[in-house]
Short mmCIF file of C-alpha atoms in Angstrom, two decimals:
data_model
loop_
_atom_site.label_atom_id
_atom_site.label_comp_id
_atom_site.label_asym_id
_atom_site.label_seq_id
_atom_site.Cartn_x
_atom_site.Cartn_y
_atom_site.Cartn_z
CA PHE A 16 17.29 51.04 6.93
CA SER A 17 14.96 52.56 4.90
CA CYS A 18 13.16 50.63 2.08
CA LEU A 19 11.75 51.95 -1.34
CA SER A 20 9.93 50.38 -4.63
CA SER A 21 10.11 51.55 -7.90
CA PRO A 22 6.80 50.05 -9.62
CA ARG A 23 8.38 51.31 -12.97
CA THR A 24 11.22 48.80 -13.36
CA LYS A 25 10.09 46.20 -10.73
CA SER A 26 12.65 46.28 -8.90
CA ILE A 27 13.42 46.78 -4.88
CA THR A 28 15.92 49.01 -3.72
CA MET A 29 17.27 49.22 0.05
CA ILE A 30 19.32 52.31 1.25
CA VAL A 31 21.71 50.46 3.25
CA SER A 32 23.33 52.86 6.22
CA HIS A 33 27.35 52.42 7.03
CA SER A 34 26.92 50.30 10.01
CA ALA A 35 24.57 48.23 8.61
CA ALA A 36 26.67 46.83 5.48
CA LYS A 37 29.06 45.77 8.23
CA MET A 38 26.04 43.86 10.40
CA TRP A 39 25.14 42.70 6.35
CA SER A 40 28.64 41.12 5.35
CA ALA A 41 29.24 39.83 8.61
CA ALA A 42 25.72 37.78 8.04
CA ALA A 43 26.48 36.85 4.59
CA SER A 44 30.18 35.64 5.77
CA ALA A 45 28.25 33.53 8.42
CA ALA A 46 26.05 32.10 5.83
CA THR A 47 28.93 31.34 3.93
CA LYS A 48 30.53 29.25 6.02
CA ARG A 49 27.30 27.47 7.17
CA SER A 50 25.64 26.52 3.82
CA LYS A 51 27.33 23.45 2.07
CA SER A 52 24.92 23.80 -1.33
CA ALA A 53 22.36 26.08 -2.79
CA VAL A 54 19.55 23.18 -2.45
CA ASN A 55 18.30 24.50 0.99
CA ALA A 56 18.96 28.29 0.69
CA SER A 57 16.01 30.71 0.03
CA SER A 58 16.21 33.27 -2.66
CA SER A 59 17.07 36.46 -2.75
CA ARG A 60 13.68 37.80 -4.07
CA ALA A 61 12.70 36.44 -0.66
CA TYR A 62 15.64 37.89 1.30
CA ALA A 63 15.02 41.49 0.31
CA THR A 64 11.50 40.84 1.37
CA SER A 65 12.64 39.96 4.63
CA LEU A 66 14.94 42.56 4.84
CA GLN A 67 12.14 44.93 3.73
CA SER A 68 9.31 43.46 6.71
CA ALA A 69 12.42 43.63 9.03
CA CYS A 70 12.81 47.59 8.92
CA ARG A 71 9.12 47.58 8.69
CA ARG A 72 8.59 45.50 12.46
CA GLU A 73 11.96 45.44 14.25
CA GLY A 74 14.39 47.86 12.83
CA ARG A 75 17.54 46.01 12.57
CA LYS A 76 17.50 43.73 15.44
CA ASN A 77 16.84 40.65 13.54
CA ILE A 78 18.53 41.75 10.16
CA GLU A 79 21.85 39.52 10.95
CA LYS A 80 19.55 36.51 11.91
CA LEU A 81 17.39 36.74 8.30
CA ALA A 82 20.80 37.21 6.44
CA ALA A 83 22.48 34.07 7.56
CA SER A 84 19.12 32.34 7.41
CA ALA A 85 18.53 33.56 3.69
CA PHE A 86 21.58 34.97 2.02
CA PRO A 87 23.16 31.27 -0.02
CA ILE A 88 21.31 31.06 -3.34
CA SER A 89 21.52 30.22 -6.67
CA THR A 90 20.37 32.93 -8.83
CA ASN A 91 19.82 34.50 -12.19
CA TRP A 92 19.13 38.04 -10.67
CA ARG A 93 21.09 40.92 -11.81
CA TYR A 94 22.32 43.01 -9.05
CA GLN A 95 23.86 46.69 -9.20
CA LEU A 96 25.68 47.76 -5.77
CA LEU A 97 25.92 52.09 -6.37
CA ASN A 98 27.25 54.24 -4.49
CA ASN A 99 27.26 58.18 -4.37
CA THR A 100 30.90 58.48 -5.18
CA ASN A 101 32.61 55.76 -7.42
CA LYS A 102 29.41 54.40 -8.74
CA SER A 103 30.92 50.73 -8.46
CA SER A 104 28.36 48.88 -10.53
CA PHE A 105 28.20 44.60 -10.17
CA SER A 106 26.38 41.93 -12.12
CA ALA A 107 25.80 38.90 -10.93
CA THR A 108 26.26 35.56 -12.56
CA THR A 109 24.11 32.03 -12.86
CA ILE A 110 25.63 29.85 -10.64
CA ARG A 111 23.31 26.69 -9.57
CA ALA A 112 24.33 24.60 -7.15
CA ALA A 113 27.16 26.35 -5.37
CA SER A 114 27.66 27.49 -1.75
CA THR A 115 27.74 31.12 -2.59
CA PHE A 116 26.65 33.41 -5.80
CA SER A 117 29.57 35.19 -7.57
CA VAL A 118 29.59 38.82 -8.44
CA THR A 119 31.84 40.02 -11.41
CA PRO A 120 32.62 43.59 -11.11
CA ILE A 121 31.53 45.61 -14.74
CA GLY A 122 34.18 45.60 -16.66
CA ASN A 123 36.88 42.99 -15.10
CA PRO A 124 35.05 39.54 -16.38
CA LYS A 125 37.82 37.43 -15.16
CA ARG A 126 37.74 38.18 -11.66
CA ARG A 127 35.04 36.69 -9.58
CA LYS A 128 34.24 37.36 -5.90
CA SER A 129 31.83 35.41 -3.21
CA THR A 130 29.27 37.53 -1.83
CA ALA A 131 30.54 37.80 1.69
CA ALA A 132 34.00 39.15 -0.03
CA VAL A 133 32.14 41.46 -2.22
CA LEU A 134 30.33 43.34 0.65
CA GLU A 135 33.17 43.08 2.94
CA ASP A 136 34.92 45.20 0.05
CA ILE A 137 31.99 47.48 0.44
CA TYR A 138 32.47 47.75 3.87
CA ASP A 139 36.03 48.53 3.50
CA GLU A 140 35.42 50.89 1.20
CA GLU A 141 34.90 54.73 2.73
CA ILE A 142 30.88 54.75 2.40
CA THR A 143 30.11 58.30 3.99
CA ASP A 144 26.34 58.36 3.44
CA ALA A 145 24.59 55.12 1.88
CA ALA A 146 25.19 52.39 -0.61
CA ALA A 147 21.88 51.08 -3.02
CA LEU A 148 21.22 47.69 -3.62
CA THR A 149 18.66 47.64 -6.93
CA MET A 150 17.28 44.09 -7.48
CA ASP A 151 16.30 43.87 -11.26
CA ALA A 152 14.04 40.79 -11.68
CA LYS A 153 12.56 39.24 -15.21
CA SER A 154 9.21 39.87 -14.72
CA HIS A 155 8.48 36.44 -16.58
CA LYS A 156 10.47 34.28 -14.09
CA GLU A 157 9.16 33.19 -10.54
CA ASP A 158 12.00 31.86 -7.67
CA TRP A 159 10.88 28.00 -8.04
CA MET A 160 11.34 27.65 -11.77
CA VAL A 161 15.17 27.56 -11.02
CA ASN A 162 14.27 23.76 -10.73
CA LEU A 163 13.11 23.87 -14.40
CA GLY A 164 14.73 22.77 -17.49
CA ARG A 165 17.52 20.54 -15.82
CA GLU A 166 19.49 17.45 -17.59
CA ASN A 167 18.87 19.26 -20.91
CA GLY A 168 14.72 18.42 -20.37
CA ARG A 169 14.62 14.72 -20.25
CA VAL A 170 13.31 14.74 -17.23
CA ASN A 171 10.44 17.09 -18.44
CA ASP A 172 9.94 14.90 -21.57
CA TRP A 173 9.87 11.44 -19.79
CA LEU A 174 6.96 13.30 -17.29
CA THR A 175 5.10 14.52 -20.19
CA GLY A 176 2.25 12.14 -21.93
CA PRO A 177 0.90 8.67 -20.34
CA ARG A 178 3.42 6.95 -17.82
CA GLY A 179 5.41 3.89 -18.73
CA ASP A 180 6.02 1.00 -16.64
CA ASP A 181 9.24 2.74 -15.63
CA TRP A 182 7.05 4.93 -13.50
CA TYR A 183 6.33 2.32 -11.20
CA THR A 184 9.20 1.99 -8.40
CA GLY A 185 6.64 -0.81 -7.00
CA VAL A 186 4.12 -3.10 -8.47
CA LYS A 187 2.77 -1.59 -11.79
CA PRO A 188 -1.19 -1.04 -11.08
CA SER A 189 -2.31 -3.43 -13.40
CA ALA A 190 -0.71 -6.34 -11.11
CA CYS A 191 -0.97 -4.42 -8.14
CA PRO A 192 -3.61 -5.72 -5.07
CA GLY A 193 -6.91 -4.22 -5.20
CA VAL A 194 -6.83 -3.88 -9.02
CA SER A 195 -10.50 -4.41 -10.21
CA PRO A 196 -12.33 -4.39 -13.36
CA VAL A 197 -13.90 -1.16 -14.62
CA GLU A 198 -17.71 -2.30 -15.60
CA GLY A 199 -19.19 -0.99 -19.08
CA THR A 200 -15.30 -1.22 -20.26
CA ASP A 201 -13.98 -3.19 -22.49
CA GLY A 202 -11.24 -4.34 -20.16
CA ALA A 203 -10.20 -1.66 -18.40
CA THR A 204 -9.13 -1.99 -14.57
CA ALA A 205 -8.83 0.75 -11.75
CA ILE A 206 -6.63 0.74 -8.87
CA ARG A 207 -8.55 0.91 -5.53
CA SER A 208 -7.71 0.94 -1.92
CA LEU A 209 -7.85 -2.23 0.26
CA PRO A 210 -9.53 -2.62 3.53
CA LEU A 211 -7.61 -1.54 6.84
CA PRO A 212 -5.94 -4.38 7.76
CA ASN A 213 -6.77 -6.33 10.78
CA LEU A 214 -3.71 -6.14 13.17
CA SER A 215 -4.52 -8.98 15.28
CA ALA A 216 -3.35 -11.46 12.95
CA VAL A 217 -0.78 -9.77 10.62
CA THR A 218 1.41 -11.58 8.23
CA ARG A 219 4.22 -10.65 6.15
CA GLU A 220 1.91 -11.71 3.10
CA SER A 221 -0.77 -9.37 4.74
CA ALA A 222 1.59 -6.48 5.43
CA ARG A 223 3.36 -7.11 1.65
CA GLU A 224 0.04 -6.80 -0.15
CA TYR A 225 -1.39 -3.25 1.60
CA PHE A 226 2.42 -1.66 1.20
CA ASP A 227 2.16 -2.24 -2.30
CA ASN A 228 -1.58 -1.25 -2.61
CA SER A 229 -0.63 2.19 -0.54
CA TRP A 230 2.47 2.50 -2.69
CA THR A 231 1.34 2.29 -5.81
CA LEU A 232 -1.87 4.05 -5.49
CA PHE A 233 0.03 7.19 -5.04
CA GLU A 234 2.37 6.59 -7.51
CA THR A 235 -0.87 6.39 -10.04
CA LEU A 236 -1.79 9.63 -8.89
CA PHE A 237 1.56 11.47 -9.54
CA ALA A 238 1.62 9.88 -12.43
CA GLY A 239 -1.33 12.42 -13.63
CA LEU A 240 1.46 14.94 -13.27
CA LYS A 241 2.10 16.66 -16.92
CA GLY A 242 5.73 17.37 -17.15
CA GLU A 243 7.71 18.90 -14.93
CA GLU A 244 6.74 21.88 -13.82
CA PRO A 245 3.78 20.24 -11.56
CA PHE A 246 6.09 19.15 -9.52
CA TYR A 247 7.53 22.33 -8.52
CA ARG A 248 4.99 25.11 -9.13
CA PRO A 249 3.67 25.84 -5.61
CA PRO A 250 0.11 26.06 -5.01
CA VAL A 251 -1.53 29.26 -5.43
CA HIS A 252 -2.54 29.42 -1.77
CA GLY A 253 1.00 28.54 -0.40
CA LEU A 254 0.32 26.28 2.52
CA ARG A 255 1.72 23.67 1.17
CA HIS A 256 5.15 22.56 -0.41
CA PRO A 257 5.16 21.99 -3.91
CA GLN A 258 4.46 18.20 -5.16
CA ILE A 259 7.93 17.16 -5.44
CA PHE A 260 8.12 17.75 -1.23
CA TYR A 261 5.10 15.03 -1.11
CA TYR A 262 6.34 12.49 -3.48
CA GLY A 263 9.65 12.06 -1.68
CA HIS A 264 7.95 12.57 1.89
CA THR A 265 5.90 9.66 1.98
CA PRO A 266 9.04 7.31 1.62
CA CYS A 267 10.73 9.30 3.60
CA LEU A 268 8.80 8.56 7.06
CA TYR A 269 8.78 5.18 6.12
CA ILE A 270 13.00 5.12 6.64
CA ASN A 271 12.63 7.36 9.18
CA LYS A 272 10.17 5.79 11.61
CA LEU A 273 11.29 2.44 11.38
CA ARG A 274 14.35 3.59 11.98
CA VAL A 275 13.39 4.89 14.83
CA ALA A 276 11.20 1.62 15.62
CA GLY A 277 14.88 -0.19 15.27
CA VAL A 278 13.67 -2.13 12.27
CA LEU A 279 16.59 -0.11 10.48
CA ASP A 280 19.73 0.59 11.22
CA LYS A 281 20.75 3.65 8.87
CA PRO A 282 19.20 5.64 6.51
CA VAL A 283 18.34 5.18 2.92
CA ASN A 284 19.96 9.06 1.61
CA ALA A 285 20.20 11.15 5.03
CA TYR A 286 20.47 14.54 2.93
CA PHE A 287 16.82 13.43 1.44
CA GLU A 288 15.20 11.82 4.87
CA SER A 289 16.55 15.48 6.56
CA ILE A 290 14.68 17.80 3.06
CA PHE A 291 11.65 15.80 2.94
CA GLU A 292 10.98 15.17 6.58
CA VAL A 293 8.55 17.91 7.73
CA GLY A 294 6.00 19.31 6.01
CA VAL A 295 4.66 23.42 6.90
CA ASP A 296 2.58 24.62 9.22
CA GLU A 297 -0.82 24.30 8.40
CA MET A 298 -2.54 27.02 10.70
CA LEU A 299 -0.43 29.77 8.85
CA TRP A 300 -2.47 30.53 5.77
CA ASP A 301 -0.37 33.48 5.18
CA ASP A 302 2.97 31.88 4.89
CA MET A 303 3.82 32.31 1.48
CA HIS A 304 8.14 32.08 2.02
CA LYS A 305 8.60 28.49 2.36
CA ASN A 306 9.06 27.18 -1.19
CA ASP A 307 11.64 29.04 -2.71
CA MET A 308 14.72 26.51 -3.11
CA VAL A 309 16.18 24.03 -5.29
CA TRP A 310 14.62 20.84 -5.15
CA PRO A 311 16.26 17.29 -6.02
CA THR A 312 15.28 16.54 -9.69
CA VAL A 313 12.24 13.98 -10.54
CA ALA A 314 14.62 11.68 -11.79
CA GLU A 315 16.35 11.77 -8.45
CA VAL A 316 13.40 11.35 -6.28
CA HIS A 317 12.36 8.87 -8.11
CA GLU A 318 15.83 6.69 -7.53
CA TYR A 319 14.97 7.56 -4.13
CA ARG A 320 11.73 5.57 -4.28
CA LYS A 321 13.13 2.80 -5.85
CA GLU A 322 15.78 2.24 -2.92
CA VAL A 323 13.10 2.81 -0.35
CA TYR A 324 11.07 0.44 -1.40
CA ALA A 325 13.02 -2.39 -1.71
CA THR A 326 14.58 -1.57 1.77
CA VAL A 327 10.90 -1.90 2.95
CA VAL A 328 9.87 -4.81 0.93
CA ASP A 329 13.39 -6.32 2.76
CA ALA A 330 12.12 -5.35 6.37
CA ILE A 331 8.44 -7.14 5.78
CA GLU A 332 10.01 -10.01 4.09
CA ASN A 333 13.00 -10.77 7.16
CA HIS A 334 12.44 -8.60 10.05
CA PRO A 335 12.16 -11.19 13.03
CA SER A 336 9.44 -9.32 14.08
CA PHE A 337 7.05 -10.88 11.83
CA ASP A 338 8.30 -14.78 12.48
CA ASP A 339 5.14 -16.54 12.50
CA LYS A 340 5.72 -19.94 14.71
CA TYR A 341 1.81 -21.44 14.33
CA GLY A 342 0.63 -19.65 10.89
CA GLU A 343 -2.05 -17.42 12.60
CA GLY A 344 -0.22 -14.01 11.89
CA VAL A 345 1.17 -11.38 14.78
CA VAL A 346 -0.51 -9.12 16.72
CA VAL A 347 0.81 -5.23 16.01
CA ASN A 348 0.13 -3.28 18.83
CA GLN A 349 1.91 0.17 19.89
CA ASP A 350 4.71 -1.95 21.38
CA HIS A 351 5.48 -4.23 17.99
CA PRO A 352 8.25 -2.71 16.16
CA MET A 353 6.39 -3.00 12.90
CA TRP A 354 3.66 -0.11 14.61
CA ALA A 355 5.73 2.10 12.64
CA LEU A 356 5.19 -0.17 9.30
CA PHE A 357 1.42 0.99 9.39
CA MET A 358 2.46 4.39 10.43
CA GLY A 359 4.03 4.26 7.14
CA PHE A 360 0.73 3.52 5.45
CA GLU A 361 -1.70 5.19 7.07
CA HIS A 362 0.40 8.13 6.59
CA GLU A 363 0.61 7.73 2.76
CA ARG A 364 -3.19 7.42 2.55
CA ILE A 365 -3.11 10.67 4.51
CA HIS A 366 -1.50 12.07 1.78
CA LEU A 367 -3.15 10.05 -0.84
CA GLU A 368 -5.87 12.46 -0.25
CA THR A 369 -4.23 15.74 0.66
CA SER A 370 -2.47 15.67 -2.42
CA SER A 371 -5.78 14.89 -4.69
CA VAL A 372 -6.59 18.20 -3.05
CA LEU A 373 -3.90 19.84 -4.37
CA PHE A 374 -4.18 18.19 -7.86
CA ARG A 375 -7.49 20.03 -7.77
CA GLU A 376 -5.88 23.44 -7.67
CA THR A 377 -2.95 23.15 -9.92
CA PRO A 378 -3.72 24.44 -13.72
CA LEU A 379 -5.96 22.01 -15.64
CA HIS A 380 -3.34 22.03 -18.52
CA LEU A 381 -0.88 20.49 -15.50
CA VAL A 382 -2.65 17.52 -15.13
CA GLN A 383 -3.59 14.61 -16.84
CA THR A 384 -6.12 11.28 -16.21
CA PRO A 385 -3.62 8.22 -15.56
CA ALA A 386 -4.43 4.87 -16.19
CA ASN A 387 -5.97 2.63 -13.79
CA TRP A 388 -7.40 5.38 -12.12
CA PRO A 389 -10.90 4.79 -10.56
CA PRO A 390 -13.06 6.89 -13.07
CA ILE A 391 -15.08 9.60 -11.94
CA HIS A 392 -18.70 9.14 -10.98
CA PRO A 393 -21.37 8.33 -14.06
CA SER A 394 -23.45 11.52 -13.17
CA ALA A 395 -20.26 13.88 -13.67
CA ALA A 396 -21.81 12.63 -17.76
CA ARG A 397 -25.22 14.31 -17.30
CA GLN A 398 -24.92 17.48 -19.50
CA ASN A 399 -27.28 20.93 -20.19
CA ARG A 400 -27.05 21.30 -16.16
CA PRO A 401 -29.38 24.65 -15.15
CA SER A 402 -27.31 27.85 -14.69
CA ARG A 403 -29.85 28.36 -11.56
CA PRO A 404 -30.85 25.42 -9.93
CA VAL A 405 -34.11 24.42 -8.52
CA VAL A 406 -34.68 22.67 -5.14
CA GLY A 407 -36.41 19.59 -5.92
CA VAL A 408 -35.38 19.23 -9.22
CA ASP A 409 -31.84 20.24 -9.66
CA TYR A 410 -30.89 18.93 -6.57
CA PRO A 411 -32.93 17.10 -3.18
CA PRO A 412 -34.73 19.15 -0.10
CA ASN A 413 -32.53 18.74 2.89
CA ARG A 414 -34.94 18.62 5.99
CA MET A 415 -33.94 18.63 9.43
CA ILE A 416 -34.45 15.50 11.31
CA PRO A 417 -34.36 15.10 14.72
CA VAL A 418 -31.47 13.17 16.76
CA LYS A 419 -32.17 12.41 20.21
CA GLY A 420 -29.45 13.05 22.76
CA ASN A 421 -27.55 10.68 24.54
CA ASP A 422 -24.38 10.19 26.65
CA ILE A 423 -21.51 8.76 24.44
CA ASP A 424 -18.03 7.57 25.47
CA LEU A 425 -15.30 8.98 23.44
CA GLY A 426 -11.66 7.42 22.61
CA LYS A 427 -10.29 4.51 20.66
CA PRO A 428 -9.31 1.56 23.22
CA ALA A 429 -5.56 0.84 23.65
CA ASP A 430 -6.22 -3.08 21.96
CA PHE A 431 -8.42 -1.77 18.78
CA PRO A 432 -6.90 -4.23 16.25
CA SER A 433 -5.76 -1.33 13.89
CA TYR A 434 -3.54 1.52 13.54
CA GLY A 435 -4.39 4.44 15.32
CA TRP A 436 -2.91 7.95 15.66
CA ASP A 437 -2.10 9.47 19.03
CA ASN A 438 -5.15 11.44 19.78
CA GLU A 439 -7.71 8.94 18.59
CA TYR A 440 -6.81 7.33 22.25
CA GLY A 441 -7.82 7.68 25.78
CA GLU A 442 -11.27 7.70 27.74
CA ARG A 443 -14.04 10.56 27.57
CA ASN A 444 -17.82 10.55 28.69
CA VAL A 445 -19.82 13.28 27.19
CA ASN A 446 -23.68 14.06 27.30
CA VAL A 447 -24.99 15.29 23.63
CA PRO A 448 -28.46 17.05 24.45
CA ASP A 449 -30.83 17.12 21.44
CA PHE A 450 -30.26 18.65 18.07
CA LEU A 451 -31.36 18.38 14.18
CA ALA A 452 -28.88 17.23 12.00
CA SER A 453 -29.80 17.95 7.82
CA GLU A 454 -30.70 14.86 6.12
CA ASN A 455 -28.29 15.63 3.49
CA MET A 456 -24.69 16.90 3.02
CA ILE A 457 -24.97 20.43 1.76
CA THR A 458 -25.28 20.47 -1.87
CA ASN A 459 -23.85 22.53 -4.20
CA GLY A 460 -27.38 23.41 -4.89
CA GLU A 461 -27.89 24.84 -1.57
CA PHE A 462 -24.85 26.39 -1.38
CA TRP A 463 -25.24 28.58 -4.76
CA ASN A 464 -28.30 30.39 -2.72
CA PHE A 465 -25.59 31.53 -0.56
CA VAL A 466 -22.94 32.66 -2.96
CA ALA A 467 -25.82 34.16 -5.30
CA ASP A 468 -27.44 35.73 -2.12
CA GLY A 469 -23.99 37.60 -1.89
CA GLY A 470 -22.67 35.54 1.07
CA TYR A 471 -19.00 36.09 0.00
CA ARG A 472 -19.57 39.78 0.55
CA ASN A 473 -21.09 40.59 3.73
CA LYS A 474 -18.43 40.26 6.44
CA GLU A 475 -21.33 39.75 8.92
CA TYR A 476 -21.50 35.63 7.49
CA TRP A 477 -17.68 35.31 8.72
CA CYS A 478 -15.76 35.10 11.94
CA GLU A 479 -13.05 37.59 11.85
CA ASP A 480 -10.23 35.14 10.72
CA GLY A 481 -12.59 33.55 7.76
CA TRP A 482 -12.91 37.47 6.30
CA ASP A 483 -9.47 38.04 6.65
CA TRP A 484 -8.99 34.69 4.88
CA ARG A 485 -11.53 35.40 2.04
CA LYS A 486 -10.09 39.22 1.36
CA HIS A 487 -6.89 37.45 1.15
CA ARG A 488 -7.61 35.43 -1.26
CA ASN A 489 -10.43 37.47 -2.76
CA MET A 490 -12.78 34.73 -3.06
CA LYS A 491 -16.04 35.10 -4.27
CA TRP A 492 -17.29 31.76 -4.54
CA PRO A 493 -15.86 27.95 -3.62
CA PHE A 494 -12.90 27.49 -5.03
CA PHE A 495 -13.52 24.49 -7.10
CA TRP A 496 -16.24 26.65 -9.00
CA GLU A 497 -15.05 27.64 -12.34
CA GLN A 498 -17.24 30.95 -13.57
CA SER A 499 -18.91 29.82 -17.24
CA GLY A 500 -20.95 33.10 -17.63
CA PRO A 501 -20.50 37.06 -17.25
CA GLN A 502 -19.58 38.30 -14.05
CA GLY A 503 -22.75 38.40 -11.90
CA SER A 504 -24.47 35.73 -13.49
CA HIS A 505 -23.34 32.93 -11.03
CA GLU A 506 -23.08 30.39 -13.91
CA TYR A 507 -20.23 27.62 -12.77
CA ASN A 508 -19.04 24.58 -14.00
CA LEU A 509 -16.83 22.05 -11.48
CA ARG A 510 -13.67 21.55 -11.18
CA THR A 511 -12.83 17.80 -10.17
CA ILE A 512 -8.77 15.95 -9.79
CA PHE A 513 -8.36 15.95 -13.62
CA GLN A 514 -10.86 17.40 -15.47
CA VAL A 515 -13.34 20.14 -15.56
CA VAL A 516 -17.41 18.96 -15.53
CA PRO A 517 -20.48 20.86 -15.97
CA MET A 518 -21.83 21.80 -12.37
CA GLN A 519 -23.29 18.59 -10.53
CA TRP A 520 -26.19 20.69 -8.28
CA ASP A 521 -27.36 17.31 -6.23
CA TRP A 522 -23.16 16.60 -5.36
CA PRO A 523 -21.89 17.46 -1.61
CA VAL A 524 -19.67 20.85 -1.83
CA ASP A 525 -16.23 21.26 -1.37
CA VAL A 526 -15.69 24.00 1.20
CA ASN A 527 -13.36 24.79 4.08
CA TYR A 528 -14.58 25.43 7.37
CA TYR A 529 -14.78 29.24 7.04
CA GLU A 530 -16.91 29.01 3.99
CA ALA A 531 -19.16 26.48 5.44
CA GLN A 532 -19.32 28.56 9.47
CA ALA A 533 -20.52 31.80 7.01
CA PHE A 534 -23.05 29.34 5.39
CA CYS A 535 -24.55 28.39 8.40
CA ARG A 536 -24.86 31.70 9.67
CA TRP A 537 -26.17 32.88 6.79
CA LYS A 538 -28.95 30.50 7.01
CA VAL A 539 -30.29 30.83 10.29
CA SER A 540 -33.92 31.28 10.12
CA GLU A 541 -36.56 32.43 12.98
CA GLN A 542 -36.89 28.63 14.19
CA HIS A 543 -33.54 27.45 14.19
CA ARG A 544 -29.56 28.52 14.76
CA PHE A 545 -27.49 26.65 12.41
CA GLU A 546 -23.78 25.40 13.18
CA LEU A 547 -21.29 22.94 12.08
CA LEU A 548 -21.70 19.13 13.47
CA SER A 549 -19.15 18.40 16.04
CA SER A 550 -17.30 15.29 16.33
CA LEU A 551 -19.67 14.79 19.41
CA ASN A 552 -22.59 15.09 16.87
CA HIS A 553 -20.94 12.54 14.70
CA GLN A 554 -20.63 9.97 17.32
#
């Protein structure tokens, strides 16, 4: 292969040799037989990109593998097959949810062929030199947009504006355990998290309350997506699936883990419990090719959530492992089948947090503050915040406090009465030497000095991976800071989950590990070397 690009037409051209065409055809045939629908297929654009990357890295040896995994698609791209003898040309029709896309020879609209058949025909022809495949993309379309506008727009209409009670597949927020009045309002309420349950005395009632609280908290957050677009739009960094995945992922885990534990004996929806089971590798920050598929509609996942809710409630209310002869509750430990239920609770709360960050990264016009969501801290209402913060005025001084070293015991006891992940257990004794810790968390005001001093431009403050990340994302300041003045003025507002507020300089700064590490290297002084607190320091 050799790969060429044409900036003028925004198309990708691949020169395919005669022998490669045969291999490509075989791969397409294999993919056609294997794929039952377009739901799990990658886009043609990703397919071309994969071929280009393979050409650059390894020549032909992985092309068949890539083609077999990426070829069957649902698409609205236009394809042209050209060769230097008969100039035969083909265009693809748009077929959503078919095992392959169809290709119609120009001039004969009644004759349709599968992709594999067309490619086999190409191979059967005498191609003495080369064939070129050109993909012309509509400049305003992206691959994930194939998920929009289905069901005649009814789903989008349903998701636009405040959610009604029909959005909630469990208990609605106003009646859910954990709801409480909002101070300073005329009868408004907000749902908040219940305390972690004590697993030494679990009753059906306490398990049901905690489940309802977890489930409705999650659905209240997702009531903050406005329209269907934010359910399918991939995050800008490509590190996570679109939100539709997480909307289906948390109920999926309940079913799969309860089946493994023997509480349930069958799936609710085997297909959903396959595609929603596994997320993405958070360690690959430059992995950008995972989100090009046709997902179920929001309405379909909403119906799935209804079924899962009813299934889990039935297990809580009727499974014999919760039978309590003496009315004192049962002990749920790692050997108890309902340990899987509490895994589902804590897993859902993990995704409540991580999804809220994805909401905060979503364009502002695609989110809305849900009813019953806890209000933002009152200090956000402060106006006329200065553009250049002053220590002691706009944010507090942050002195270093001596901490005496000590021997500490790490590890959670196996019989501790709360759910724990496997990496919490075990035993280890460690000596922690004396150190100094900052009195407060690092504030936006402190971090502003790092930004204004050119911290994001100076490579010496960054580790190698961190600098690569900063360049990849073209970061110039923290992601949740929004520029509010001219370039170089270092004037910012602050993005919260559902709104933009004036910069609050005394709030803790939200940055990732690379940025925090660079700040520490920048802050080094003649007296001290600064570094991030470790888990040992926290203990």
